[in-house]
Structure formats: C-alpha cells, structure tokens
Coordinates of C-alpha atoms in Angstrom, one line a residue:
M1 CA 20.7 38.8 52.5
S2 CA 21.9 35.9 50.7
D3 CA 25.5 34.7 50.9
K4 CA 25.4 33.3 47.6
K5 CA 28.3 34.4 45.1
H6 CA 27.3 36.6 41.5
T7 CA 29.7 36.7 38.6
T8 CA 29.5 38.1 35.3
T9 CA 30.3 35.2 32.4
S10 CA 33.8 36.4 32.4
G11 CA 34.1 35.5 36.2
I12 CA 34.4 38.6 37.8
E13 CA 32.8 38.9 40.9
I14 CA 29.8 41.2 41.4
K15 CA 29.3 42.9 44.9
P16 CA 25.8 43.3 46.7
L17 CA 26.6 46.9 46.7
Y18 CA 28.8 49.6 45.1
T19 CA 28.8 52.7 47.2
E20 CA 31.7 54.9 45.6
V21 CA 33.2 55.8 42.0
K22 CA 36.3 57.8 40.6
P23 CA 35.4 61.4 40.2
M24 CA 34.4 61.1 36.3
E25 CA 36.6 64.2 34.7
E26 CA 36.2 62.4 30.7
K27 CA 34.0 64.0 28.1
P28 CA 32.2 62.2 25.5
G29 CA 34.2 62.7 22.0
E30 CA 37.5 63.1 24.2
F31 CA 40.6 60.7 24.8
P32 CA 40.3 57.9 25.7
F33 CA 36.7 58.0 24.3
T34 CA 35.3 55.7 27.4
R35 CA 32.1 57.8 26.8
G36 CA 31.9 57.6 23.7
I37 CA 33.5 58.7 20.3
Q38 CA 31.4 61.1 19.5
K39 CA 30.6 64.6 21.4
D40 CA 26.5 64.4 20.9
M41 CA 26.7 60.7 20.4
Y42 CA 22.6 59.7 19.6
R43 CA 21.4 63.1 19.6
G44 CA 23.2 64.2 16.9
R45 CA 23.2 60.8 14.7
L46 CA 21.2 57.6 15.3
W47 CA 23.7 54.4 14.9
T48 CA 22.8 52.8 11.5
M49 CA 20.7 49.9 11.6
R50 CA 22.2 47.8 9.3
Q51 CA 20.4 44.7 8.9
Y52 CA 22.0 41.2 7.8
A53 CA 21.2 39.7 5.3
G54 CA 22.1 36.9 2.1
F55 CA 20.4 33.8 0.9
S56 CA 19.9 31.5 -2.1
T57 CA 20.7 33.0 -5.4
A58 CA 21.5 37.2 -6.1
E59 CA 18.5 37.6 -7.3
E60 CA 16.9 36.6 -4.1
S61 CA 18.7 38.7 -2.0
N62 CA 18.2 41.7 -3.7
K63 CA 14.3 41.5 -3.3
R64 CA 15.5 40.7 0.6
Y65 CA 17.9 44.0 0.4
H66 CA 14.4 46.4 -1.6
Y67 CA 12.4 45.0 1.6
L68 CA 14.1 46.2 4.1
L69 CA 15.1 49.4 2.9
A70 CA 11.4 50.1 2.3
Q71 CA 11.3 49.5 5.7
G72 CA 13.6 51.8 7.2
T73 CA 17.5 50.0 7.0
T74 CA 19.9 52.8 6.6
G75 CA 22.6 50.5 5.9
L76 CA 23.5 47.1 3.8
S77 CA 25.1 44.4 5.2
V78 CA 25.6 41.4 3.6
A79 CA 25.4 37.5 4.1
F80 CA 27.9 34.9 2.0
D81 CA 27.3 30.9 1.6
L82 CA 30.0 29.0 2.8
P83 CA 31.2 28.5 -0.2
T84 CA 31.9 32.0 -1.8
Q85 CA 33.7 32.0 2.0
I86 CA 36.2 29.6 1.3
G87 CA 36.5 30.0 -2.3
Y88 CA 34.3 27.5 -3.9
D89 CA 32.5 28.3 -7.2
S90 CA 29.0 26.4 -6.9
D91 CA 30.0 24.2 -9.5
H92 CA 32.6 22.5 -7.2
E93 CA 32.3 19.1 -5.7
M94 CA 33.0 21.0 -2.3
A95 CA 30.1 23.3 -2.9
D96 CA 27.7 20.0 -2.8
G97 CA 24.7 20.7 0.0
E98 CA 26.0 24.6 1.0
V99 CA 24.7 26.5 -1.8
G100 CA 22.7 29.7 -0.8
K101 CA 22.2 28.2 2.8
V102 CA 23.6 30.7 5.1
G103 CA 24.0 33.1 2.7
V104 CA 23.9 34.5 -0.5
A105 CA 26.0 32.6 -3.6
I106 CA 27.9 34.8 -5.3
D107 CA 30.3 33.2 -8.2
S108 CA 31.2 36.3 -10.4
L109 CA 30.7 40.0 -10.6
K110 CA 27.6 39.0 -12.7
D111 CA 26.0 37.8 -9.3
I112 CA 27.1 41.1 -7.6
E113 CA 25.6 43.6 -11.0
I114 CA 21.9 41.3 -10.2
L115 CA 22.6 41.5 -6.2
F116 CA 22.9 44.9 -6.3
D117 CA 19.9 45.7 -9.4
G118 CA 18.2 49.5 -8.7
I119 CA 20.5 50.1 -5.7
E120 CA 22.7 52.8 -6.1
L121 CA 26.5 52.0 -4.5
K122 CA 27.0 55.7 -4.4
D123 CA 23.5 56.3 -2.1
I124 CA 24.7 53.4 1.0
T125 CA 26.9 51.9 2.9
T126 CA 27.4 48.5 2.3
S127 CA 29.0 46.0 5.2
M128 CA 30.2 42.5 3.4
T129 CA 31.3 39.9 6.0
I130 CA 33.8 38.2 4.4
N131 CA 36.9 37.2 5.2
A132 CA 39.4 34.9 3.1
T133 CA 38.0 35.7 -0.1
A134 CA 37.7 39.8 1.1
S135 CA 39.8 40.6 -1.5
I136 CA 38.0 39.4 -4.2
L137 CA 34.5 40.8 -3.4
L138 CA 35.7 43.9 -2.5
A139 CA 37.1 43.9 -5.7
M140 CA 33.6 43.3 -7.5
Y141 CA 32.1 45.9 -5.4
I142 CA 34.3 48.1 -6.9
A143 CA 33.9 46.7 -10.2
L144 CA 30.3 47.6 -9.8
A145 CA 30.6 50.8 -8.6
K146 CA 32.7 52.1 -11.8
K147 CA 30.1 49.9 -14.0
Q148 CA 27.5 52.2 -11.6
G149 CA 29.5 55.7 -12.7
A150 CA 30.5 56.0 -9.0
D151 CA 33.0 58.1 -7.5
L152 CA 35.6 55.8 -5.7
K153 CA 36.8 58.4 -3.4
Q154 CA 33.1 58.7 -2.7
I155 CA 32.2 54.7 -2.2
S156 CA 32.1 53.7 1.7
G157 CA 31.0 50.5 3.7
T158 CA 33.2 47.6 5.4
I159 CA 34.8 44.3 4.4
Q160 CA 35.3 42.0 7.5
N161 CA 38.4 40.8 6.4
D162 CA 39.7 39.9 9.6
I163 CA 41.4 36.7 9.0
L164 CA 43.4 35.7 12.0
K165 CA 39.8 35.4 14.3
E166 CA 38.9 32.5 11.4
Y167 CA 42.3 30.7 12.5
A168 CA 41.2 31.4 16.5
A169 CA 37.2 31.1 16.2
R170 CA 35.7 30.2 13.0
G171 CA 37.4 28.4 9.9
T172 CA 36.7 29.8 7.6
Y173 CA 40.0 30.3 6.3
I174 CA 41.9 28.7 2.7
Y175 CA 45.6 30.1 3.0
P176 CA 48.5 29.9 5.9
P177 CA 48.7 32.8 8.3
K178 CA 51.6 35.0 6.6
Q179 CA 49.9 34.9 3.2
S180 CA 46.5 35.6 4.3
M181 CA 48.0 38.9 5.9
R182 CA 49.9 39.6 2.7
L183 CA 46.4 40.1 0.9
I184 CA 45.0 42.0 4.3
T185 CA 48.3 44.7 4.0
D186 CA 47.4 44.9 0.5
I187 CA 43.6 46.3 0.6
F188 CA 44.8 48.5 3.1
E189 CA 47.6 49.9 0.8
F190 CA 45.6 50.4 -1.9
C191 CA 42.4 51.9 -0.6
S192 CA 44.2 54.2 1.2
Q193 CA 44.4 55.5 -2.0
E194 CA 41.7 54.3 -4.6
V195 CA 38.7 54.3 -2.1
P196 CA 40.1 56.1 0.7
K197 CA 36.0 56.1 2.8
W198 CA 36.4 51.9 3.0
N199 CA 36.4 50.4 6.2
T200 CA 38.7 48.1 5.1
I201 CA 38.7 45.7 8.2
S202 CA 36.2 44.7 10.6
I203 CA 38.2 43.6 13.4
S204 CA 35.7 40.9 14.6
G205 CA 35.0 39.5 18.3
Y206 CA 31.4 38.5 17.3
H207 CA 32.5 34.5 15.7
I208 CA 35.2 34.8 18.8
R209 CA 32.0 35.0 21.5
E210 CA 29.7 32.5 19.1
A211 CA 32.8 30.0 20.0
G212 CA 32.1 30.2 23.1
S213 CA 34.4 33.2 24.6
T214 CA 34.1 35.0 27.5
A215 CA 33.1 38.6 27.1
V216 CA 36.7 39.3 28.1
Q217 CA 38.2 37.1 26.0
E218 CA 36.2 38.2 23.0
L219 CA 37.0 42.1 23.8
A220 CA 40.9 40.9 24.7
F221 CA 41.2 38.5 21.4
T222 CA 39.9 41.3 19.1
L223 CA 42.2 44.2 21.0
A224 CA 45.1 41.6 20.0
N225 CA 44.3 41.0 17.0
G226 CA 43.7 44.5 15.7
K227 CA 47.0 45.5 17.3
T228 CA 48.5 42.9 15.0
Y229 CA 46.7 43.7 12.2
L230 CA 48.3 47.9 13.3
K231 CA 52.3 46.5 13.6
A232 CA 51.7 44.4 9.5
A233 CA 50.7 47.8 8.0
L234 CA 53.5 49.9 9.8
N235 CA 55.7 47.0 8.4
K236 CA 54.3 47.9 5.0
G237 CA 54.8 51.6 5.4
L238 CA 52.0 52.9 6.0
N239 CA 51.3 56.0 7.9
I240 CA 48.7 55.1 10.9
N241 CA 47.0 58.4 11.2
V242 CA 45.9 57.2 8.1
F243 CA 44.8 53.8 8.2
A244 CA 44.0 53.4 11.3
K245 CA 40.8 55.7 10.6
R246 CA 39.4 53.2 8.3
L247 CA 39.8 50.1 10.8
S248 CA 36.2 49.6 12.3
F249 CA 35.8 46.4 15.1
F250 CA 32.8 43.6 14.9
F251 CA 31.2 43.0 18.7
N252 CA 28.8 39.9 20.1
C253 CA 25.9 41.3 22.6
H254 CA 25.5 38.8 25.1
N255 CA 23.2 38.7 27.3
N256 CA 24.5 39.9 30.7
F257 CA 23.6 43.2 30.7
F258 CA 26.1 45.3 32.2
E259 CA 28.9 43.7 31.5
E260 CA 28.4 44.1 28.0
I261 CA 27.9 47.9 28.4
A262 CA 31.2 47.9 30.6
K263 CA 33.0 45.7 28.0
F264 CA 32.0 48.3 25.4
R265 CA 33.2 51.2 27.0
A266 CA 36.4 49.2 27.7
A267 CA 37.5 48.3 24.5
R268 CA 37.3 52.4 23.3
R269 CA 39.5 52.9 25.8
M270 CA 41.9 50.2 25.6
W271 CA 42.1 51.0 21.8
A272 CA 42.9 54.3 22.4
K273 CA 45.6 54.2 24.2
I274 CA 47.3 50.8 21.6
T275 CA 46.9 53.0 18.6
K276 CA 48.5 56.3 20.6
D277 CA 51.4 53.5 22.1
L278 CA 51.8 52.7 18.2
G279 CA 52.6 56.3 17.1
A280 CA 49.1 57.7 16.5
T281 CA 48.5 61.2 17.0
D282 CA 45.0 62.2 15.3
E283 CA 42.3 61.1 17.4
K284 CA 40.3 60.3 14.7
A285 CA 43.1 57.6 14.2
Q286 CA 42.6 56.7 17.7
M287 CA 39.4 56.2 18.0
L288 CA 37.3 52.7 18.4
R289 CA 34.3 52.3 16.1
F290 CA 32.4 49.5 15.9
H291 CA 29.0 47.1 14.8
T292 CA 27.6 45.4 16.9
Q293 CA 25.3 42.2 16.3
T294 CA 23.2 40.3 18.6
G295 CA 24.3 37.4 19.6
G296 CA 23.2 34.4 17.6
S297 CA 24.3 31.6 20.0
T298 CA 21.6 33.0 22.5
L299 CA 18.6 32.7 21.1
T300 CA 16.7 28.9 21.8
A301 CA 14.8 27.1 19.2
Q302 CA 12.7 26.3 22.4
Q303 CA 9.6 29.0 23.1
P304 CA 11.5 31.1 19.9
L305 CA 9.4 34.0 20.8
N306 CA 11.3 34.3 24.0
N307 CA 14.2 35.8 21.5
V308 CA 12.0 39.0 20.9
I309 CA 12.5 39.7 24.5
R310 CA 16.3 38.6 24.0
V311 CA 17.4 40.3 21.2
S312 CA 16.0 43.6 22.9
N313 CA 17.8 43.4 25.8
Q314 CA 21.0 42.7 24.2
A315 CA 19.9 46.0 21.8
M316 CA 19.2 47.9 24.2
A317 CA 22.6 47.4 25.9
A318 CA 24.6 48.5 22.4
V319 CA 22.7 51.4 22.2
L320 CA 23.7 52.3 25.6
G321 CA 27.4 51.2 24.9
G322 CA 27.6 53.4 22.3
T323 CA 27.3 51.7 19.1
Q324 CA 27.9 53.1 16.1
S325 CA 25.7 50.3 13.6
L326 CA 23.4 47.9 14.8
H327 CA 22.0 44.3 13.5
T328 CA 19.0 42.9 15.6
N329 CA 18.6 39.1 15.4
G330 CA 15.5 37.5 14.3
Y331 CA 13.3 35.5 16.7
D332 CA 13.2 32.3 14.3
E333 CA 17.3 32.4 13.7
A334 CA 17.6 28.9 16.1
L335 CA 15.7 27.1 13.6
S336 CA 16.4 29.0 9.5
L337 CA 17.6 31.7 8.4
P338 CA 14.6 34.6 9.5
T339 CA 11.9 35.2 7.9
E340 CA 10.5 38.3 6.8
S341 CA 8.3 38.9 9.3
A342 CA 11.0 37.7 12.0
A343 CA 13.4 40.6 10.2
K344 CA 10.9 43.2 10.1
I345 CA 10.2 43.0 14.1
A346 CA 14.5 43.0 14.4
L347 CA 14.1 46.1 12.8
R348 CA 11.5 47.7 14.8
T349 CA 12.8 46.2 17.9
Q350 CA 15.9 48.9 17.1
Q351 CA 13.7 52.0 15.9
I352 CA 11.4 51.7 18.7
I353 CA 14.6 51.9 20.9
A354 CA 15.7 54.7 18.6
F355 CA 12.5 56.5 19.0
E356 CA 10.2 56.0 21.9
S357 CA 12.5 54.7 25.0
G358 CA 14.6 57.9 25.7
V359 CA 17.9 55.9 26.0
T360 CA 18.9 58.5 23.1
D361 CA 18.8 61.7 24.6
T362 CA 21.7 62.0 26.7
V363 CA 25.4 60.6 25.8
D364 CA 26.3 58.2 27.8
P365 CA 23.6 58.1 29.9
L366 CA 25.2 55.3 32.6
A367 CA 28.5 57.3 33.2
G368 CA 28.8 57.9 36.7
S369 CA 27.0 54.5 37.6
F370 CA 29.0 52.7 40.5
F371 CA 28.2 49.6 39.3
V372 CA 29.0 50.5 35.2
E373 CA 32.3 52.5 36.1
Q374 CA 34.1 49.8 38.3
L375 CA 32.9 47.1 35.8
T376 CA 34.4 48.9 33.5
D377 CA 37.5 49.1 34.8
E378 CA 37.4 45.5 35.9
V379 CA 36.7 44.5 32.5
E380 CA 39.3 46.1 31.1
A381 CA 42.6 45.1 33.9
A382 CA 40.9 41.2 32.9
A383 CA 41.4 41.9 29.1
W384 CA 44.9 43.6 29.4
A385 CA 46.0 40.6 31.2
Y386 CA 45.0 38.2 28.0
I387 CA 46.8 40.7 25.9
D388 CA 50.2 41.3 28.3
R389 CA 50.3 37.0 28.0
I390 CA 49.5 37.5 24.1
D391 CA 51.9 40.4 23.9
A392 CA 54.7 37.6 25.5
M393 CA 54.5 34.5 23.1
G394 CA 54.9 37.2 20.2
G395 CA 51.5 38.4 19.2
S396 CA 48.2 36.9 17.9
V397 CA 49.9 34.9 14.5
N398 CA 52.2 33.0 17.2
A399 CA 49.3 32.8 20.0
I400 CA 47.1 31.4 17.2
E401 CA 49.5 28.7 15.6
S402 CA 50.7 27.7 19.2
D403 CA 46.5 27.2 19.9
Y404 CA 46.7 29.3 23.3
M405 CA 43.6 31.7 22.3
Q406 CA 41.3 28.7 20.7
N407 CA 42.4 26.5 24.0
E408 CA 40.9 29.3 26.2
I409 CA 37.6 29.8 23.4
A410 CA 37.4 25.7 24.2
S411 CA 37.5 26.1 28.2
A412 CA 35.5 29.2 28.8
A413 CA 32.6 27.3 26.0
Y414 CA 32.9 23.8 27.9
Q415 CA 32.8 25.6 31.2
Y416 CA 29.1 27.4 30.2
Q417 CA 27.8 24.5 28.7
K418 CA 28.8 22.9 32.3
E419 CA 26.5 25.3 33.4
I420 CA 23.6 25.1 31.6
E421 CA 23.6 21.2 31.8
S422 CA 23.6 21.8 35.8
G423 CA 21.2 24.5 36.4
E424 CA 23.7 26.5 37.8
R425 CA 23.1 29.2 34.4
I426 CA 19.4 29.2 34.0
S427 CA 17.9 29.6 30.3
V428 CA 14.0 30.4 30.3
G429 CA 12.8 27.5 28.0
V430 CA 15.7 25.5 28.1
N431 CA 16.4 24.4 31.9
K432 CA 14.0 26.4 33.3
F433 CA 10.3 27.5 32.4
T434 CA 9.9 24.7 30.3
Q435 CA 6.9 23.7 28.4
E436 CA 5.2 21.6 25.7
E437 CA 6.6 23.5 22.5
E438 CA 4.7 25.7 20.6
G439 CA 5.6 25.4 16.9
I440 CA 6.5 28.5 15.0
T441 CA 4.3 27.6 12.1
E442 CA 6.3 30.2 9.1
V443 CA 10.1 28.7 8.7
F444 CA 12.3 30.0 6.3
N445 CA 13.8 26.9 3.7
V446 CA 16.2 27.3 0.8
D447 CA 16.1 24.4 -1.6
D448 CA 18.9 22.6 -2.4
S449 CA 17.8 23.2 -6.3
I450 CA 20.0 26.5 -6.0
R451 CA 23.1 24.9 -6.7
K452 CA 21.5 23.9 -10.1
L453 CA 20.7 27.3 -11.1
Q454 CA 23.9 28.4 -9.8
S455 CA 25.8 26.0 -11.9
E456 CA 23.9 26.7 -15.1
K457 CA 25.1 30.5 -14.9
L458 CA 28.3 29.5 -14.5
S459 CA 28.2 27.8 -17.3
Q460 CA 26.5 30.3 -19.7
L461 CA 29.2 32.7 -18.1
K462 CA 32.0 31.1 -19.1
A463 CA 30.2 30.1 -22.7
T464 CA 29.8 33.9 -22.9
R465 CA 32.7 35.7 -21.8
D466 CA 36.0 36.5 -23.5
T467 CA 38.3 33.0 -22.4
V468 CA 41.7 34.7 -23.6
A469 CA 41.4 38.0 -21.8
V470 CA 39.8 35.7 -18.8
E471 CA 43.2 33.7 -18.9
E472 CA 45.8 36.3 -19.6
A473 CA 44.5 38.5 -16.9
L474 CA 44.6 35.2 -14.0
N475 CA 48.0 34.5 -15.2
K476 CA 48.8 37.9 -14.7
L477 CA 47.7 37.7 -11.2
S478 CA 49.5 34.2 -10.4
E479 CA 52.7 36.0 -11.6
A480 CA 52.5 38.8 -9.5
A481 CA 51.4 37.0 -5.9
Q482 CA 55.2 35.9 -6.0
G483 CA 56.2 39.2 -6.0
E484 CA 55.3 41.6 -4.1
T485 CA 53.1 44.0 -6.3
N486 CA 50.7 44.9 -4.9
L487 CA 47.6 42.7 -6.0
M488 CA 44.3 44.1 -5.9
P489 CA 44.5 46.0 -8.9
L490 CA 45.0 42.6 -10.8
I491 CA 41.9 41.2 -9.2
I492 CA 39.7 44.4 -9.8
D493 CA 41.2 43.1 -13.7
A494 CA 40.4 39.6 -13.1
V495 CA 37.0 40.0 -12.1
E496 CA 36.5 43.0 -14.6
K497 CA 37.0 40.1 -17.6
Y498 CA 34.6 37.7 -15.7
A499 CA 37.2 35.4 -14.0
T500 CA 34.9 33.4 -11.2
L501 CA 35.9 34.0 -7.5
G502 CA 36.5 29.9 -7.1
E503 CA 39.6 30.1 -11.0
I504 CA 40.8 33.8 -8.7
A505 CA 40.8 31.5 -5.0
D506 CA 42.5 28.7 -7.2
V507 CA 45.8 30.6 -7.9
F508 CA 46.3 32.1 -4.4
R509 CA 45.6 28.5 -3.5
S510 CA 48.6 27.5 -6.0
R511 CA 51.1 30.3 -5.0
F512 CA 50.4 29.9 -1.1
G513 CA 49.5 27.1 -0.3
I514 CA 46.7 25.7 1.9
Y515 CA 46.5 25.8 5.9

C-alpha cells in the first residue's frame, strides 16, 4: 500500500480505508436535515434546472431565455453585466468596454420589460445574480409583475443580495458595509409583507470558492455571513420564523466529488443549529435550501471538451448532496460566454442525471457510507473552527473589515496554484496529458457596439419620460435615505417613473458614500 498522504482540497486527510460509522438514526426531512430537507427528495420533485444566462442587450438575452425554456429549463437565472452590478448606466464613462460583456445590460425598467417580453412572471421562478444594486433590480422586476397584472403575493424567485461576500471575495460593492446592510434589511422587511414567496437573499459561497477558497472556507464564511444577516434582521425586529424561510444559499460544486457531497450535508446540519440557536422554532425556518453552480474556475481553456466531464462530475455531486436547483456550466466558458450549443449540452447533462442515472430513485443514497459520514463530520468540525474565530472577532463585518476572510482565501488560492505548478495536483490537459490544441471553431463574442445601442435607448428614454416626475421621485428617495424609512416602496416608485439604475444608485452614493 502506498505511503503517500491523500487529502481533500481543504487539507482533511483521507484514510486508505474506512471501516466504521456511527449508527444513522436521522431520517430525511427531519432536523438537522443532514440527509435532505424533504422526506422524499427527488422522488417527489426534481431539482429546478436553472440555467444562468444573460448577455449583450435585453433583446438578445430574451431570445436565449425563450430557447432555454423550449429546451426544458424549469427556471431562469439572470446574469447582469458589470456596469449594472456596480450601479452605472451604459452611457457612463466607467461602463466603457464592459457593456453587455459578462451579462445583460439593464439601465431602466424599459430593459426589464424587453428582457421578459413574452414571459409571464407568474408562471416562472427567476433568480437574479445581483448584489449592490439588488434593491433596484428587484424593484424593476416587481414593477414589471404589476404591469403584467401578476399577484405579488404569488410571484417567486431569488435575488442574490449577498453584499458581505462582495467585500470578502468578489468586489462589486458600492456603499460601506453598514449602509449596504440597511438596504438588505429593508428588502427583508418589504418582501416579508408584500412579496412573501420571494427569496430575499441568496447567501453565496460560490464566489468565495471562485476566488480560491477551500471547500471548508467556502462553507464556513458563507454560513458566518448568513448568521450576520439573521442577526441584522432580528435587530430590525423581524420574526426569524418568517424571514428565515426566505433565505437561500448558493454554493459552488468543485472537482473533489466526496468532499463536495460532505460539504452540502454538513451545511444543512450547521445551518439548522445556527437558526435554532438564534430562536427559530419552525422547522422550515431551520432548513438550508441551496442552489448550486458547477465550478467556473475548474474549467480549462486547454482541451475544453474535457470540461463536459468535469461539469458532469460536479453536477452529480450536487445532486447526491441534495441541491434544490442547479446550473451546469457550458464547456466553452473558459474561452467565452457559452454558445447556444454548449448551453444545450450543459442542460442535457442535468436531464441525463435526472432521468437516466437512477440516483434520484432513493433519498440520500450515500447515507451510511463509512467515508461520506466521517468526511461530513470532519468538514463540519473544520468549518465550526473558522466560525468560532469569526464570532470571536465580532462577526463577519469585523472579519471582513480586518481582512481576515480575504487573507485566508488568498492564502488558499496561492497554495492551490503552487500545487498545480509543481504537478502535485493534476489538472488534465493543463499539467498532465497535454497535447497540441484542438481548436473550438465556435466562440461567443459580444460586440463593443452594444454600448452605443444602449446609450441611444437611454437618450430616447430620457427624451420621452416625465422628467419632473423622475426628479420628484429621486428627491423623495434621497430624503428618505437620510432617515430610517423603508426604501423599497420609494425605489419602486422611481423605477416606475423610469428613473435609471445609475440615477438611483447615484442618490445612494451621495447619501451613503462609496466604500
């Protein structure tokens, strides 16, 4: 037997053989939900196949949404371009070179109307990956639902709205942490009353992992951030048994098959304990529900068709880990936004797992595995050690402001890259089994002329809207931002008057400052 030490990506040692495990008395659908949040899991209902898409203009993205829905996608997930994410209209100088590149450009309610043209919001669930400007994009979505005549009490979906991980890992923040938290808790409060089926935050480990963290760091930092949001909502006077049901999570699924499954099982158990300790008594408020996306950073530009296998492996781990919804990456995403053919193969990957593999026939099929059960315990213990350190610092905001999370992630990313460069960690096609490149002929490109198109639409909008009504709405919002009034109704009023995203973000910049 080899003496070589084997570890997970988090440094947890893997023994050559596992021969015992504690008896499994817990059942699926029961606290602390290690085995899943539903008694029958996928026998009763499959996960939502929610393909992430958005690029160029609202018109072009709308065509892709109709294509995905026709191919069997069961939920939409919107990607926004960087100017939209950081609160700049397409005609702003800071938007130059970025309009429509990594997502769809949204400047006003007019763009949202085009984005969902021919799609009834009452009939779908929509996830929006947006953070600093989440309140504005949610307001636009609500405004469109009202125009369509939808019952706001029935529309459902998710906004990411997780600003803490932006400070720690991704960088698309605008305002200081405390002011950002004010916007988030305003959304919690407003939606609990007016849009009760909307998931008001998707607490994201995905971008923490993409920044280079280990699986344990992803789990620990995500749940620590979640704990901070819970406490902020409690301080606002909200009922944890109501608002905690509207929190969801967004995790990465990386290459280490069993560590990822253990991470998802540990996450449910840990969140159940966190919510219970903070006063949740309703089991639905103790359940961790999560969306998964396969690991974008694991995709390679070398031999890109190998990514089909990587994505399949990761998707299977997410399903065996009990995900509620899933996005599978296109194999060509290390080169460009996914082409239509790559997006179709990514969706078919999920459908083959769902309908051909047999893994959906029983609940938590890996339960009782000596290895999986022990690894779940070890991942959990390592994650609690991080959370205890963060708690000792006073919570996530303090840990972020002192650069603790950022430094831990950077250290893990550096270690991973060293292992790739030394050959200690193998990446097929990159540092082993390399070959002369076989080219992919079809690559998706977004034209730089998109900024000109969006700017022309903005000029036309500003020439035809009621300028006085817009100024009045923005002035009311500015005054309210100085006090403690819930800002969501005022943001909705402004977008309904066709104030632009940049104009509303500028109101907050002037009142809250820039971080």
